[in-house]
CSV table of C-alpha atoms and ligand atoms in Angstrom, one decimal:
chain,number,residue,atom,x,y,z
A,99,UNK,CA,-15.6,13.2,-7.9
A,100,UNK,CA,-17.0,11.8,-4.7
A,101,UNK,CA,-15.7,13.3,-1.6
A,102,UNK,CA,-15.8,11.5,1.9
A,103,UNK,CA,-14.0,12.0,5.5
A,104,UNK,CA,-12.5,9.1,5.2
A,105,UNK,CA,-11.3,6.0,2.6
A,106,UNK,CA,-10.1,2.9,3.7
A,107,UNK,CA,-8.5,1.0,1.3
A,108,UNK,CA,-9.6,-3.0,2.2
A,109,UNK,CA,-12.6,-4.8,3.5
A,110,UNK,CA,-10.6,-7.4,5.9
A,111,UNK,CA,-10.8,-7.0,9.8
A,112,UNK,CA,-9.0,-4.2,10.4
A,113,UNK,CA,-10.8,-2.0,7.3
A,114,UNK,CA,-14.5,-3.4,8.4
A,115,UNK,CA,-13.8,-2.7,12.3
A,116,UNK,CA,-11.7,0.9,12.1
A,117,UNK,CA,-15.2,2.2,9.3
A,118,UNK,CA,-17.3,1.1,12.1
A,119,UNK,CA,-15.6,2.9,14.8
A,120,UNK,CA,-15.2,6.2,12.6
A,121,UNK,CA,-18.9,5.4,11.3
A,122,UNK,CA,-20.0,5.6,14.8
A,123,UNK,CA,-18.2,8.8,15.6
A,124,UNK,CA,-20.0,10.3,12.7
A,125,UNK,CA,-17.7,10.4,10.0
A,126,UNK,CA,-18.2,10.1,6.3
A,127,UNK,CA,-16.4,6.6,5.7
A,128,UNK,CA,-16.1,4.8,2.3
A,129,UNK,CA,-14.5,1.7,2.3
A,130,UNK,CA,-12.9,0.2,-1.1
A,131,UNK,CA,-12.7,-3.5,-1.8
A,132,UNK,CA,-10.9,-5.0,-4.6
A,133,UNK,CA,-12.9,-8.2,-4.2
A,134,UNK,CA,-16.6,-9.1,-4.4
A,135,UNK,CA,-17.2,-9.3,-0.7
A,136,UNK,CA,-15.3,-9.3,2.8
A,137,UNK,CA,-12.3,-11.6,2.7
A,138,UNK,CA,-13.1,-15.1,3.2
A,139,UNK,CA,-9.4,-16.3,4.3
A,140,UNK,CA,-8.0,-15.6,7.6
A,141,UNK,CA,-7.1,-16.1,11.0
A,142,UNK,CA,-9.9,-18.0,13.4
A,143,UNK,CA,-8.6,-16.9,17.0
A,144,UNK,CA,-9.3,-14.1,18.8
A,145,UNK,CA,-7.2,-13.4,22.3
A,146,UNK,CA,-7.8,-11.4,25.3
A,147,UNK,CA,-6.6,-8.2,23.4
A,148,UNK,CA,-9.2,-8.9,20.4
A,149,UNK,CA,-12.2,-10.0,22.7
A,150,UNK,CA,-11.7,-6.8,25.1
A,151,UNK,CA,-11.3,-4.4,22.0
A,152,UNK,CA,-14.8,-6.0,21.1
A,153,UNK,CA,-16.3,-5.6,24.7
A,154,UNK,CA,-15.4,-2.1,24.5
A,155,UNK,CA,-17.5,-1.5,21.6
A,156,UNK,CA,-20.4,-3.7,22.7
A,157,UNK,CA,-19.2,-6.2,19.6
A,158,UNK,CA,-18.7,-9.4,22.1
A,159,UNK,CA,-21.8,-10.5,22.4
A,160,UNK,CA,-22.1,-10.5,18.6
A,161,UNK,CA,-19.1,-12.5,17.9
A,162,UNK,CA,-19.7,-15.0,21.2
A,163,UNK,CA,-22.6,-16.3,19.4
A,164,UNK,CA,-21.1,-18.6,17.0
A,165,UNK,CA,-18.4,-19.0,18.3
A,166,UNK,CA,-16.3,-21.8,19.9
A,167,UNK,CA,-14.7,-20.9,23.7
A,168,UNK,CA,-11.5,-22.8,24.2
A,169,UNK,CA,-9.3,-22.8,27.6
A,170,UNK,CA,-6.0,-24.6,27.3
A,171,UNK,CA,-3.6,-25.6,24.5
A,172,UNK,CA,-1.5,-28.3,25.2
A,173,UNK,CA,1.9,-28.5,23.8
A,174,UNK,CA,3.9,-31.7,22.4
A,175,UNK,CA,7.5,-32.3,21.1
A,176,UNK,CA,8.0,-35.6,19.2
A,177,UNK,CA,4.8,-36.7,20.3
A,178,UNK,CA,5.5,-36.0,23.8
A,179,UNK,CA,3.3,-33.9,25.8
A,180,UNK,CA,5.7,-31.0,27.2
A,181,UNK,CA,3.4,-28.1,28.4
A,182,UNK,CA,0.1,-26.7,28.8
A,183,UNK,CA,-1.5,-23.1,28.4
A,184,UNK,CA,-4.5,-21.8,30.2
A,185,UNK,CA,-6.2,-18.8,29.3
A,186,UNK,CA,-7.7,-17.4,32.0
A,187,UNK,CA,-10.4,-15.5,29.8
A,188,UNK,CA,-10.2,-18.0,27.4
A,189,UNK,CA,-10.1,-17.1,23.7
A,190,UNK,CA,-12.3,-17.4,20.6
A,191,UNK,CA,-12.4,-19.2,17.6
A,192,UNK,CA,-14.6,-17.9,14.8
A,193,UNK,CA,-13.9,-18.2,10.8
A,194,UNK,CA,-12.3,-15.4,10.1
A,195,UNK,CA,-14.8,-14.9,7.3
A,196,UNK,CA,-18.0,-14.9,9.8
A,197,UNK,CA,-15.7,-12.5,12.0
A,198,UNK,CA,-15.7,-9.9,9.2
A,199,UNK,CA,-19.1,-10.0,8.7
A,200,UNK,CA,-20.6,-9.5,11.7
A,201,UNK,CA,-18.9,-6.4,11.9
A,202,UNK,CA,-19.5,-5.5,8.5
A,203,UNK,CA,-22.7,-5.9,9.1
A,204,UNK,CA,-23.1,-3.9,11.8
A,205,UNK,CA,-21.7,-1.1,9.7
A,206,UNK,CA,-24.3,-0.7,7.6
A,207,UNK,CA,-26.1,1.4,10.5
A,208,UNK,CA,-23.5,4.1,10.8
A,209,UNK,CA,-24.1,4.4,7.0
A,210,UNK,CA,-20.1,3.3,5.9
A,211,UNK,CA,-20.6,3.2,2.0
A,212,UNK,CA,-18.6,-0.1,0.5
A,213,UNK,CA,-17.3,-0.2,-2.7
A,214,UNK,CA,-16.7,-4.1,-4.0
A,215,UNK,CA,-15.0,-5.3,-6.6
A,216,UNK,CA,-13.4,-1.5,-6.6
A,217,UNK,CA,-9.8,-1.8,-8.2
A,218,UNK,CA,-7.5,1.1,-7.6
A,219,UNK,CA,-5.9,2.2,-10.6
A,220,UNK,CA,-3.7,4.6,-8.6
A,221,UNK,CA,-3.3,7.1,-5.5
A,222,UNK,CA,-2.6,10.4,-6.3
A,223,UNK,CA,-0.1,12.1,-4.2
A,224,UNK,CA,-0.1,15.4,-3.3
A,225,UNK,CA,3.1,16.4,-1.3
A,226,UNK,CA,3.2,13.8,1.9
A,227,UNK,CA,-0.7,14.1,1.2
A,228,UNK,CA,-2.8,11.5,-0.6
A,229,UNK,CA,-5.0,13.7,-2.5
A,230,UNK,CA,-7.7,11.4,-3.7
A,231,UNK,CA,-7.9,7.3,-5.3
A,232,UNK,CA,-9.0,6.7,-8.8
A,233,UNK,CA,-10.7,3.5,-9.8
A,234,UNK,CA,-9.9,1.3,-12.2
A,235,UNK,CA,-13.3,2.4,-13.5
A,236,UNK,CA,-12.8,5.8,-13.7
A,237,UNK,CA,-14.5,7.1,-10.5
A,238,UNK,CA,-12.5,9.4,-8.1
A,239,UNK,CA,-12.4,9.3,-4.4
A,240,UNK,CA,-11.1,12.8,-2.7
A,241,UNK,CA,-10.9,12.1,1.0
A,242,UNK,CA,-9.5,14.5,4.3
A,243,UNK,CA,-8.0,11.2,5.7
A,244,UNK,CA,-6.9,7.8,3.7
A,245,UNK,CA,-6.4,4.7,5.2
A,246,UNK,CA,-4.3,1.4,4.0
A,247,UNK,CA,-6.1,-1.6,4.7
A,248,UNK,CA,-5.3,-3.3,1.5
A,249,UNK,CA,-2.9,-6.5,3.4
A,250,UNK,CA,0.6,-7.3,3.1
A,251,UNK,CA,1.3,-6.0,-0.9
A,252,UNK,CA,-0.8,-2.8,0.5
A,253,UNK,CA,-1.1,0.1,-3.0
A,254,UNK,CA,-1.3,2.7,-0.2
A,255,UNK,CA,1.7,1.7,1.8
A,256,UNK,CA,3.6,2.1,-1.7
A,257,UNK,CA,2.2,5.1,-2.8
A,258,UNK,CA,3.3,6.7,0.8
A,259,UNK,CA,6.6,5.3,-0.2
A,260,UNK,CA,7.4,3.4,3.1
A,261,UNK,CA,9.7,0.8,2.2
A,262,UNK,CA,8.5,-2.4,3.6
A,263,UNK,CA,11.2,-5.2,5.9
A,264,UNK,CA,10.3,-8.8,4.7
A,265,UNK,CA,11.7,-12.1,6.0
A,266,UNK,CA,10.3,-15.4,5.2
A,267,UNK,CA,10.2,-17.8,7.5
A,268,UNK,CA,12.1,-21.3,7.2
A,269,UNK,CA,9.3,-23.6,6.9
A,270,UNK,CA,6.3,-23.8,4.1
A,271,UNK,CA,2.9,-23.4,5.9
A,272,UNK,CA,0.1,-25.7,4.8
A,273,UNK,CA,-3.6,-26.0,5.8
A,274,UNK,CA,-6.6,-28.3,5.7
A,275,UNK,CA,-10.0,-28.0,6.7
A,276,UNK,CA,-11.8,-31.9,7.5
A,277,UNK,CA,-14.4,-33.0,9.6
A,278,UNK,CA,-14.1,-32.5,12.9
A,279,UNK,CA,-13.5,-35.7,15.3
A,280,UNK,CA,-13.6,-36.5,18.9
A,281,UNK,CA,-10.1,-36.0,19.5
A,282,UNK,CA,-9.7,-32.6,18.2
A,283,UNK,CA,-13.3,-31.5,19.7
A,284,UNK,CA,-11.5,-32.4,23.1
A,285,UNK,CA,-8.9,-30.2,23.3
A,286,UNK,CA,-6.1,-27.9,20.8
A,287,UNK,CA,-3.0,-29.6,20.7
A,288,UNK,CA,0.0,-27.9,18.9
A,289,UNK,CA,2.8,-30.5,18.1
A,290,UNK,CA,6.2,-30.2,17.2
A,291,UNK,CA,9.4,-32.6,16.5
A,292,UNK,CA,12.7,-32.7,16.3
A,293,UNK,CA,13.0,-32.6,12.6
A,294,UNK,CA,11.5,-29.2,13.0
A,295,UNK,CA,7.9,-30.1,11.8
A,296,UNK,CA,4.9,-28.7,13.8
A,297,UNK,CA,1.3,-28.6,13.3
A,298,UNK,CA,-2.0,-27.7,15.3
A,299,UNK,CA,-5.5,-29.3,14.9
A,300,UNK,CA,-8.7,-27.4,16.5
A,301,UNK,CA,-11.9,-27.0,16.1
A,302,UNK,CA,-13.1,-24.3,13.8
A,303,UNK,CA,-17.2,-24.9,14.6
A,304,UNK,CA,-19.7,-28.0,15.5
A,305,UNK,CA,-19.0,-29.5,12.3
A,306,UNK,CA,-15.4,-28.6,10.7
A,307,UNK,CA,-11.3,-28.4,12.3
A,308,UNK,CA,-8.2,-26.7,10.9
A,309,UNK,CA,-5.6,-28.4,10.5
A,310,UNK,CA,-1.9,-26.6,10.4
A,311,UNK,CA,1.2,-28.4,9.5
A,312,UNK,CA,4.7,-26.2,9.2
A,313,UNK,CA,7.4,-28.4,7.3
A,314,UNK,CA,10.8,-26.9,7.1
A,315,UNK,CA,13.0,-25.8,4.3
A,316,UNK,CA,11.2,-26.3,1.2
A,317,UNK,CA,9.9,-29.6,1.2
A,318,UNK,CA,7.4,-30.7,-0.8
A,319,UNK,CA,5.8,-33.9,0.1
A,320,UNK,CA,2.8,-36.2,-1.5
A,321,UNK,CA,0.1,-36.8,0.8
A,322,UNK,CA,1.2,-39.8,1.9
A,323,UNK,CA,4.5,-39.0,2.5
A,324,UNK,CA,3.0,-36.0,4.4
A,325,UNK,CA,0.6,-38.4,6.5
A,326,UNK,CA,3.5,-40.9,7.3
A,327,UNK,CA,5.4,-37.5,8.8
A,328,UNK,CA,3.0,-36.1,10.8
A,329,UNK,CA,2.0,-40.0,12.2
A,330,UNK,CA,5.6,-39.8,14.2
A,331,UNK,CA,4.8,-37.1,15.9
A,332,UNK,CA,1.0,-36.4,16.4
A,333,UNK,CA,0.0,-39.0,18.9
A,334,UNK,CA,-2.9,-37.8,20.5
A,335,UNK,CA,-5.1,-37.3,17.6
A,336,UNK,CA,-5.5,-40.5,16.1
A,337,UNK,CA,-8.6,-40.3,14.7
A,338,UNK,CA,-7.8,-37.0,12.7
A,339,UNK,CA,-5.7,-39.3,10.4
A,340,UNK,CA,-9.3,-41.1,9.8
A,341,UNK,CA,-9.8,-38.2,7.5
A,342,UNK,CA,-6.8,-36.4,6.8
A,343,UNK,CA,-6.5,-39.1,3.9
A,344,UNK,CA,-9.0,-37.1,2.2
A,345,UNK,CA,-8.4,-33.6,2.8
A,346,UNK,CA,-7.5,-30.5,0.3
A,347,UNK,CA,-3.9,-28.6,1.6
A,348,UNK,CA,-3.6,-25.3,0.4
A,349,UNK,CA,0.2,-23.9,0.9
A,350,UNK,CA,0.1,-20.8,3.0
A,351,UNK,CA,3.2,-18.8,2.1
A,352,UNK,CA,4.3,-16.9,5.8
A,353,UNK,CA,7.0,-14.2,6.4
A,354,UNK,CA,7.4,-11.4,8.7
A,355,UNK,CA,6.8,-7.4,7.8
A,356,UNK,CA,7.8,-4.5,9.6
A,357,UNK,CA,8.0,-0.8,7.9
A,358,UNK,CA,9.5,2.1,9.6
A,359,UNK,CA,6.5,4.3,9.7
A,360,UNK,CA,2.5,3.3,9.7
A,361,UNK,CA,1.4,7.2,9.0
A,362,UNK,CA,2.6,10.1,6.7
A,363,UNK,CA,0.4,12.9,5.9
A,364,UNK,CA,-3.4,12.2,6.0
A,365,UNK,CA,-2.7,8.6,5.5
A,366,UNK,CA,-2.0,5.5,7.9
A,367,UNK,CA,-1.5,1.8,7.2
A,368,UNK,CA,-3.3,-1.0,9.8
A,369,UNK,CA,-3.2,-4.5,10.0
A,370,UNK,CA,-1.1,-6.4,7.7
A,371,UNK,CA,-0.7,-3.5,5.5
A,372,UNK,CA,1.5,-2.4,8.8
A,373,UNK,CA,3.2,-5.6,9.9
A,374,UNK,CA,2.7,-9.2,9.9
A,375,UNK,CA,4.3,-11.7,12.2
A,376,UNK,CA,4.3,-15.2,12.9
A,377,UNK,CA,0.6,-17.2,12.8
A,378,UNK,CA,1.4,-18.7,15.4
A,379,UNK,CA,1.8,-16.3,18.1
A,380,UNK,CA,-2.2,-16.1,17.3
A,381,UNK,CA,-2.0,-12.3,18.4
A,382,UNK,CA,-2.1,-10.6,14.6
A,383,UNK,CA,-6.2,-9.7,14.8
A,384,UNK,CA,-6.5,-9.0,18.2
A,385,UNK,CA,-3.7,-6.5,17.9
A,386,UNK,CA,-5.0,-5.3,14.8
A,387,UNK,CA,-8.3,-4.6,16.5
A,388,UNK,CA,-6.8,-2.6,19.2
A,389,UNK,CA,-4.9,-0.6,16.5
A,390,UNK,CA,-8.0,0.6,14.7
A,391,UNK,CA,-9.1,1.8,17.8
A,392,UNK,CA,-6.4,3.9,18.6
A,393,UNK,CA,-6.7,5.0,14.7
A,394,UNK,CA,-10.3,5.6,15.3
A,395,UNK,CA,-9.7,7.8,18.4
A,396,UNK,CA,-6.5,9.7,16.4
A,397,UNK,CA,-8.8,10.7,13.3
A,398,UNK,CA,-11.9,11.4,15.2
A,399,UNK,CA,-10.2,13.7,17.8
A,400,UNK,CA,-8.2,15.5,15.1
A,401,UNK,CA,-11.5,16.9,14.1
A,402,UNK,CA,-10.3,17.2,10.9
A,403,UNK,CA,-7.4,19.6,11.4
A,404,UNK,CA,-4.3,17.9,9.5
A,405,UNK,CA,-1.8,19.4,12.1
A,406,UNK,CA,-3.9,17.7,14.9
A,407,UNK,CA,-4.0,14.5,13.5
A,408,UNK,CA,-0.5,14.4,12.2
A,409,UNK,CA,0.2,14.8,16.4
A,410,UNK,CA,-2.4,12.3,17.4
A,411,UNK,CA,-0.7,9.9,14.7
A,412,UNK,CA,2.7,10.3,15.9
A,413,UNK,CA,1.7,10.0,20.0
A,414,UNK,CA,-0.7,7.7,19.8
A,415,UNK,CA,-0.4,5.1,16.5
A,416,UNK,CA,3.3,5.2,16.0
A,417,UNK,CA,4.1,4.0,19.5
A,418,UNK,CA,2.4,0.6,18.3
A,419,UNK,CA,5.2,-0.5,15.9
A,420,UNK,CA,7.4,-1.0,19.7
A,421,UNK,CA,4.1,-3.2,20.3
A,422,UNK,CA,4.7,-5.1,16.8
A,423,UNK,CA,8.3,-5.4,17.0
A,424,UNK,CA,8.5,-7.3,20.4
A,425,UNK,CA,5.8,-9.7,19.0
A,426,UNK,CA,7.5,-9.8,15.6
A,427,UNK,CA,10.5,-10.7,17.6
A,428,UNK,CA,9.3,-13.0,20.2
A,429,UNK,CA,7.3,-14.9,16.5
A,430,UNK,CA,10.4,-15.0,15.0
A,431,UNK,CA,12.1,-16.4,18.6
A,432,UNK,CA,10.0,-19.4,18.5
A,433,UNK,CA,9.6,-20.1,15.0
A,434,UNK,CA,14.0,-21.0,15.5
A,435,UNK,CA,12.8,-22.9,17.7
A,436,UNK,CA,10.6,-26.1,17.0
A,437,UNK,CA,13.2,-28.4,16.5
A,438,UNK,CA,14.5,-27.9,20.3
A,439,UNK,CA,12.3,-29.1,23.3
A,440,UNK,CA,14.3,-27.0,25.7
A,441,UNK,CA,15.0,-23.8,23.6
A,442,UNK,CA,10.9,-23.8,22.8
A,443,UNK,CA,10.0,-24.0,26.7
A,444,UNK,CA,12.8,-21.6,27.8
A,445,UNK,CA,11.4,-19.3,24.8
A,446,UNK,CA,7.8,-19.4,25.2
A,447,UNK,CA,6.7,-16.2,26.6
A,448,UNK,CA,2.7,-16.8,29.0
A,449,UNK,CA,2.6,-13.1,28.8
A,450,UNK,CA,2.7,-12.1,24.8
A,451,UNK,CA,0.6,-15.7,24.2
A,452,UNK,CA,-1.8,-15.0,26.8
A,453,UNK,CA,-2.3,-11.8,27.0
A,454,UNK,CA,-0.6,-9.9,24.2
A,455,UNK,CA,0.3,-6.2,25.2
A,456,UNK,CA,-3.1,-6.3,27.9
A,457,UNK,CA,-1.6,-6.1,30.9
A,458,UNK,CA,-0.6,-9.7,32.0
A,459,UNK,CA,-1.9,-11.4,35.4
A,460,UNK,CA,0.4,-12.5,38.0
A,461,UNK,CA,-0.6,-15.8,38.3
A,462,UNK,CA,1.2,-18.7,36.2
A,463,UNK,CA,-0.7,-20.2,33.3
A,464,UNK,CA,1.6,-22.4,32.0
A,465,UNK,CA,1.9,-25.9,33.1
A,466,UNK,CA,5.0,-28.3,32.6
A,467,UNK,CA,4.0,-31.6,31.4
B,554,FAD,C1,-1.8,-18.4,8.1
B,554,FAD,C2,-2.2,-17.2,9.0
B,554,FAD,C3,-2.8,-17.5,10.2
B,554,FAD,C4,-3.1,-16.5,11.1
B,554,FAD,N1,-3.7,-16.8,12.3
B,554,FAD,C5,-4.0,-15.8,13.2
B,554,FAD,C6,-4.7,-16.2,14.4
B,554,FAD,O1,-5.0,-17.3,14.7
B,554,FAD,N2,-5.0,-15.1,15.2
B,554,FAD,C7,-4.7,-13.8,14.8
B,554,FAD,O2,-5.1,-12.9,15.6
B,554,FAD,N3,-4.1,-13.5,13.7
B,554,FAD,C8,-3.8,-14.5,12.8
B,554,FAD,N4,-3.2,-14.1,11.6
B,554,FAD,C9,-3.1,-12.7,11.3
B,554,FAD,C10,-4.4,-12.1,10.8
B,554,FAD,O3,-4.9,-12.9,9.7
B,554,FAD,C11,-4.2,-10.6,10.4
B,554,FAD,O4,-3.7,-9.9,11.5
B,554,FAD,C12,-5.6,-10.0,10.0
B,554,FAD,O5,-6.2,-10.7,9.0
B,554,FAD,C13,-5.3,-8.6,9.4
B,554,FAD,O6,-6.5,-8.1,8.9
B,554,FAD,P1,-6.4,-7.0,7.7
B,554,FAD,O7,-7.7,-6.4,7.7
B,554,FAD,O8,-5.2,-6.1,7.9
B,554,FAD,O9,-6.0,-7.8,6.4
B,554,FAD,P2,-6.8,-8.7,5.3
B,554,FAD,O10,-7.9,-9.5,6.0
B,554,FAD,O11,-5.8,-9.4,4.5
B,554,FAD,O12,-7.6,-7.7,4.4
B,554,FAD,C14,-7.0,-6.9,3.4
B,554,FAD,C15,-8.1,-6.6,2.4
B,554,FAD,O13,-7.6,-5.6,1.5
B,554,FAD,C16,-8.0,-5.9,0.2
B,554,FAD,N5,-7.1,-5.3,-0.7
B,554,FAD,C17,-5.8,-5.6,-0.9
B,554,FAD,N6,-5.3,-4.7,-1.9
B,554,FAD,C18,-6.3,-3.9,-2.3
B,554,FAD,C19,-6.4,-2.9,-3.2
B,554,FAD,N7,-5.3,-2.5,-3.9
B,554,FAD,N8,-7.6,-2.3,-3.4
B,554,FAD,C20,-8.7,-2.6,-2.6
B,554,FAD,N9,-8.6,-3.6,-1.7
B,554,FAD,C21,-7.5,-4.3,-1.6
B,554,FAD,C22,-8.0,-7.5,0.2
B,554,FAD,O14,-8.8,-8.0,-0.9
B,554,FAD,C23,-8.5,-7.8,1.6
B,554,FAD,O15,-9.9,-7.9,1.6
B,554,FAD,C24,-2.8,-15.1,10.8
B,554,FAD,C25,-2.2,-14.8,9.5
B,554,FAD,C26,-1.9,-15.9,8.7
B,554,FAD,C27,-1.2,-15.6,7.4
């Protein structure tokens, strides 16, 4: 049996960034991946949260380099432009699969031993203790502290027995990537109707743009049907229909998560393992980063006393579900809302969009169209 300080359970964001803060404070970290590399689906924006987390730990710089720097988001409602959003640090726009790597990457120096295509067959349990993981392989993983990484179906969160809140959100999710074209290379533009349909179209690099569309209730329409919907409504971006004729959807199923505890024993849950809320608050990583740190800090002060870290989990990590919830809730707010110009304006919230739970600025960032 291998023994470690430390196994996290999932190689996404929150997994590759918490075994590079524990790597660096000289712990013994394994990470386990059920797949053959670091995820290649995610989120592309990082917010004021994310990008100071990443100053912190001299990360910035790193993830700067590739990456696109965007300023304002303007709003519509049927095709009307209602609002706009500055960000006065700007935020960042990166794939989420070059995201992940640049800080997997950077663990390799603190010596953070990965484990790819590493199946957990199960966790045994040991009391409120995780005693150690066994492979679908065979190998055995004994570790002082075990961390659930592993996303929204998280094997650890389930072997700690926390019972997980789900509630799906009233609209399907799809998503394209296409060529990028002037119009989208201008500015992000997030558009919403009165039938309830949204979508958003930005850049993801010099070459390529996302494109979101939300369609409510369970809808399910061909391409064109899909084309000749989102024409009513996304007026500024004519030239993205140029090659939207072309491009691949892939349905993105969305719901909200809460649980009522992120720790128990020697084991923690971060990221989507902990909670998931609505894409587009755009606040899910950059909250996730700041919660590995606050991990990182717990497990490292604890100095490997269980007592001490069970009291570092419950001062320190706990507190971050309150954190969660109000974005959870203020997701969830909006989401009821795209139908209605007026209830979307009087719901939209400059400091959770802006600035997430950093301390907000005075000033006003939101414009009125
Ligand atoms: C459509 C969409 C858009 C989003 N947009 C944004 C955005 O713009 N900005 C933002 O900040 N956030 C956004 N988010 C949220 C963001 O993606 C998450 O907060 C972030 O990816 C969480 O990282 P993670 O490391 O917890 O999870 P993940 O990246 O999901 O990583 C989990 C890892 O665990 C592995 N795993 C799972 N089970 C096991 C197992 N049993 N054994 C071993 N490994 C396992 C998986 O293979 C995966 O690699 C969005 C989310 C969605 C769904």
């Amino acid at each position: 049996m291998t023994s470690c300080d430390v196994a996290i359970v999932g190689a996404g964001l929150g997994g590759c960034f918490l075994a590079l803060l524990l790597g660096r404070g000289g712990k013994h970290v394994v990470v386990v991946e059920q797949g053959p590399s670091v995820p290649t689906a995610g989120a592309d924006f990082v917010k004021r949260p994310g990008m100071q987390v990443l100053a912190r730990h001299g990360l910035i710089g790193l993830v700067e380099r590739q990456a696109l720097k965007r300023d304002v988001v303007r709003y519509y409602h049927d095709g009307q432009p209602i609002q706009e959003c500055r960000y006065p640090d700007g935020f960042l726009i990166r794939p989420y699969r070059e995201l992940v790597e640049v800080i997997y990457s950077s663990c390799a120096m603190e010596g953070v031993e990965f484990l790819f295509d590493a199946r957990i067959d199960h966790l045994a349990t040991d009391g409120d203790n995780i005693g150690h993981l066994v492979l679908a392989d065979g190998r055995e993983l004994r570790a002082g502290v075990v961390i659930g990484a592993d996303g929204t179906r998280s094997a650890v969160r389930q072997a700690l027995g926390v019972e997980r809140k789900t509630t799906a959100y009233p609209h399907l999710l799809r998503v394209a990537t296409v060529p990028l074209t002037a119009s989208i290379a201008q500015l992000n533009r997030l558009y919403f109707d009165s039938r309830g349909w949204f979508s958003y179209l930005y850049p993801v690099d010099q070459d390529q743009a996302r494109v979101f569309v939300g369609l409510p209730g369970e809808a399910e329409p061909s391409t064109p049907e899909l084309l000749d919907g989102l024409r009513s409504f996304v007026t500024d971006n004519a030239d993205a229909f140029d090659v939207l004729g072309n491009a691949a959807w892939q349905t993105i199923p969305i719901s909200a998560m809460r649980v009522p505890a992120y720790h128990r024993g020697n084991a923690a849950l971060l990221g989507s393992a902990a909670f998931a809320c609505h894409p587009m608050t755009g606040m899910g990583m950059s909250y996730t980063l700041h919660d590995a740190e606050i991990l990182a800090e717990a497990v490292i002060g604890a100095g490997g006393d269980p007592a001490r870290l069970e009291k570092a989990l419950e001062d320190a990590y706990e507190p971050r579900r309150r954190a969660h919830g109000e974005l959870i809730d203020y997701g969830d707010a909006l989401a009821g809302t795209y139908h209605d110009r007026d209830a979307y304006l009087r719901t939209f919230r400059q400091d959770l969009h802006v600035f997430g739970d950093t301390p907000p600025m005075d000033e006003q960032f939101v414009t009125r169209l």
